[in-house]
Tab-separated table of C-alpha atoms in Angstrom:
chain	number	residue	atom	x	y	z
A	1	MET	CA	-4.344	9.393	13.213
A	2	ALA	CA	-4.228	8.804	9.505
A	3	ILE	CA	-2.683	6.631	6.850
A	4	ILE	CA	-1.979	8.766	3.792
A	5	GLN	CA	-1.031	6.920	0.612
A	6	THR	CA	2.185	8.389	-0.742
A	7	MET	CA	5.778	7.871	-1.745
A	8	CYS	CA	7.790	8.897	1.346
A	9	THR	CA	9.681	12.171	0.946
A	10	SER	CA	12.885	10.764	2.464
A	11	PHE	CA	12.788	7.947	-0.109
A	12	LYS	CA	12.899	10.430	-2.980
A	13	ALA	CA	16.223	11.856	-1.773
A	14	GLU	CA	17.578	8.408	-0.876
A	15	VAL	CA	16.971	7.138	-4.427
A	16	ALA	CA	19.173	9.977	-5.724
A	17	GLN	CA	21.790	9.011	-3.125
A	18	GLY	CA	21.808	5.387	-4.320
A	19	LEU	CA	20.503	3.962	-1.040
A	20	HIS	CA	17.921	1.594	-2.566
A	21	ASN	CA	18.446	-1.269	-5.026
A	22	PHE	CA	15.274	-2.868	-6.398
A	23	THR	CA	16.957	-5.310	-8.804
A	24	THR	CA	15.269	-8.715	-8.758
A	25	GLY	CA	17.430	-11.362	-7.081
A	26	THR	CA	20.427	-9.167	-6.235
A	27	GLY	CA	18.859	-6.011	-4.822
A	28	ASP	CA	17.926	-5.016	-1.299
A	29	VAL	CA	15.243	-6.863	0.670
A	30	PHE	CA	12.018	-4.893	1.041
A	31	TYR	CA	9.275	-5.680	3.552
A	32	ILE	CA	5.624	-4.792	3.822
A	33	ALA	CA	4.162	-4.195	7.286
A	34	LEU	CA	0.426	-3.933	7.987
A	35	TYR	CA	-1.168	-1.188	10.093
A	36	THR	CA	-4.439	-0.467	11.864
A	37	SER	CA	-6.429	2.735	11.499
A	38	LEU	CA	-4.663	3.991	14.649
A	39	ALA	CA	-1.355	4.355	12.754
A	40	THR	CA	0.019	7.679	11.589
A	41	LEU	CA	1.837	7.133	8.288
A	42	GLY	CA	2.454	9.561	5.454
A	43	ALA	CA	4.979	11.504	3.406
A	44	ASP	CA	7.034	12.316	6.511
A	45	THR	CA	7.452	8.641	7.513
A	46	THR	CA	11.184	7.905	7.275
A	47	VAL	CA	11.592	4.394	8.746
A	48	TYR	CA	9.584	1.330	9.719
A	49	THR	CA	7.722	1.796	12.974
A	50	SER	CA	5.784	-0.664	15.105
A	51	SER	CA	3.455	2.114	16.291
A	52	GLY	CA	-0.034	1.273	15.049
A	53	GLU	CA	1.133	-1.989	13.470
A	54	VAL	CA	-1.245	-4.957	13.426
A	55	SER	CA	-0.872	-7.099	16.540
A	56	SER	CA	1.276	-10.189	16.111
A	57	SER	CA	-0.379	-11.977	19.014
A	58	GLY	CA	-2.013	-15.167	17.742
A	59	THR	CA	-2.753	-13.855	14.255
A	60	ASN	CA	-0.114	-15.580	12.093
A	61	TYR	CA	1.220	-12.100	11.390
A	62	THR	CA	4.815	-11.379	12.415
A	63	ALA	CA	5.765	-7.907	13.626
A	64	GLY	CA	7.661	-6.135	10.846
A	65	GLY	CA	5.585	-7.827	8.169
A	66	ALA	CA	6.900	-10.020	5.376
A	67	ALA	CA	9.550	-9.873	2.672
A	68	LEU	CA	8.489	-8.800	-0.810
A	69	THR	CA	9.860	-10.039	-4.132
A	70	ASN	CA	11.218	-7.146	-6.202
A	71	ILE	CA	10.394	-6.570	-9.851
A	72	THR	CA	13.380	-4.846	-11.502
A	73	PRO	CA	12.771	-1.202	-12.497
A	74	VAL	CA	12.208	-0.430	-16.180
A	75	THR	CA	11.362	2.678	-18.181
A	76	SER	CA	8.751	3.806	-20.648
A	77	GLY	CA	9.216	7.200	-22.229
A	78	THR	CA	10.396	9.469	-19.432
A	79	THR	CA	9.001	7.369	-16.580
A	80	ALA	CA	10.862	4.796	-14.510
A	81	TYR	CA	8.621	2.304	-12.731
A	82	TRP	CA	8.825	-0.852	-10.684
A	83	SER	CA	6.806	-2.955	-8.311
A	84	PHE	CA	6.701	-6.135	-6.271
A	85	GLN	CA	5.074	-9.509	-6.714
A	86	ASP	CA	1.743	-9.929	-4.923
A	87	ILE	CA	2.109	-11.258	-1.383
A	88	THR	CA	-0.183	-13.418	0.736
A	89	PHE	CA	-0.342	-13.449	4.519
A	90	SER	CA	-1.712	-16.968	5.153
A	91	ASN	CA	-4.430	-17.875	7.637
A	92	VAL	CA	-4.396	-14.549	9.485
A	93	THR	CA	-6.816	-13.058	11.961
A	94	LEU	CA	-6.457	-9.299	11.850
A	95	THR	CA	-7.887	-5.961	10.809
A	96	CYS	CA	-5.712	-3.549	8.850
A	97	SER	CA	-6.193	-0.232	7.065
A	98	GLY	CA	-2.876	0.225	5.294
A	99	ALA	CA	0.737	-0.787	4.902
A	100	LEU	CA	4.292	0.496	4.820
A	101	ILE	CA	6.864	-0.770	2.342
A	102	TYR	CA	10.385	-0.352	3.669
A	103	ASN	CA	13.980	-1.309	2.885
A	104	TYR	CA	14.863	-3.996	5.417
A	105	THR	CA	18.430	-4.320	4.096
A	106	ASN	CA	19.286	-0.656	4.450
A	107	GLY	CA	18.187	0.576	7.879
A	108	ASN	CA	14.436	-0.072	7.566
A	109	ARG	CA	14.118	3.084	5.440
A	110	ALA	CA	10.534	3.903	4.432
A	111	VAL	CA	9.651	3.680	0.728
A	112	CYS	CA	5.909	4.231	0.469
A	113	VAL	CA	2.660	4.124	2.390
A	114	LEU	CA	-0.413	2.269	1.116
A	115	ASN	CA	-3.937	3.148	2.245
A	116	PHE	CA	-6.466	0.360	1.661
A	117	GLY	CA	-9.426	2.779	1.656
A	118	SER	CA	-11.212	0.980	4.483
A	119	ASN	CA	-10.582	-1.617	7.145
A	120	VAL	CA	-9.770	-5.078	5.802
A	121	THR	CA	-10.714	-7.823	8.258
A	122	LYS	CA	-9.686	-11.470	8.013
A	123	SER	CA	-10.491	-14.239	10.454
A	124	GLY	CA	-8.447	-17.376	9.832
A	125	GLN	CA	-8.234	-16.421	6.150
A	126	ASP	CA	-5.552	-15.458	3.649
A	127	LEU	CA	-4.915	-11.770	3.036
A	128	THR	CA	-3.402	-11.063	-0.368
A	129	ILE	CA	-1.884	-7.694	-1.215
A	130	THR	CA	-2.303	-7.318	-4.975
A	131	PHE	CA	-0.046	-4.725	-6.555
A	132	PRO	CA	-1.160	-2.773	-9.632
A	133	PRO	CA	0.084	-4.075	-12.991
A	134	MET	CA	3.512	-2.939	-14.151
A	135	GLY	CA	3.306	0.165	-16.280
A	136	ALA	CA	4.282	3.812	-16.489
A	137	THR	CA	0.863	4.916	-15.204
A	138	ALA	CA	-0.065	2.074	-12.851
A	139	SER	CA	2.975	0.645	-11.020
A	140	VAL	CA	3.051	1.159	-7.283
A	141	LEU	CA	6.387	3.033	-7.634
A	142	ARG	CA	6.933	5.540	-10.449
A	143	ILE	CA	9.285	8.445	-11.070
A	144	SER	CA	8.465	10.668	-14.010
């Protein structure tokens, strides 16, 4: 079992097919779901899965995760990049090792996998996912 940080391969083709709209306010709705170290997520992940997802039992975490706020894609030089606003899961009790961002509006299609580098444990605390700053070399999503 492994969580490998990557942009999902299916997402790359789907962008070219026009299946994802990241425009702030009018685009698709994207979710972030949290996963334990038992999950298997990587480049070949094509859709949201509940397999290995953090338990929703009594943790203030809802299966499927939470909706993200899009930041409209922009360009710099030959790179297009975009991201999401940071998100906080309030007062949760859980342990997670990574996350999956997926397009809730369009068939729960996988976008990218995040690996936190180690287990993150919260007990009745807020868990904030902080995205890298917007930029051609730092944004969580980049095409160059």
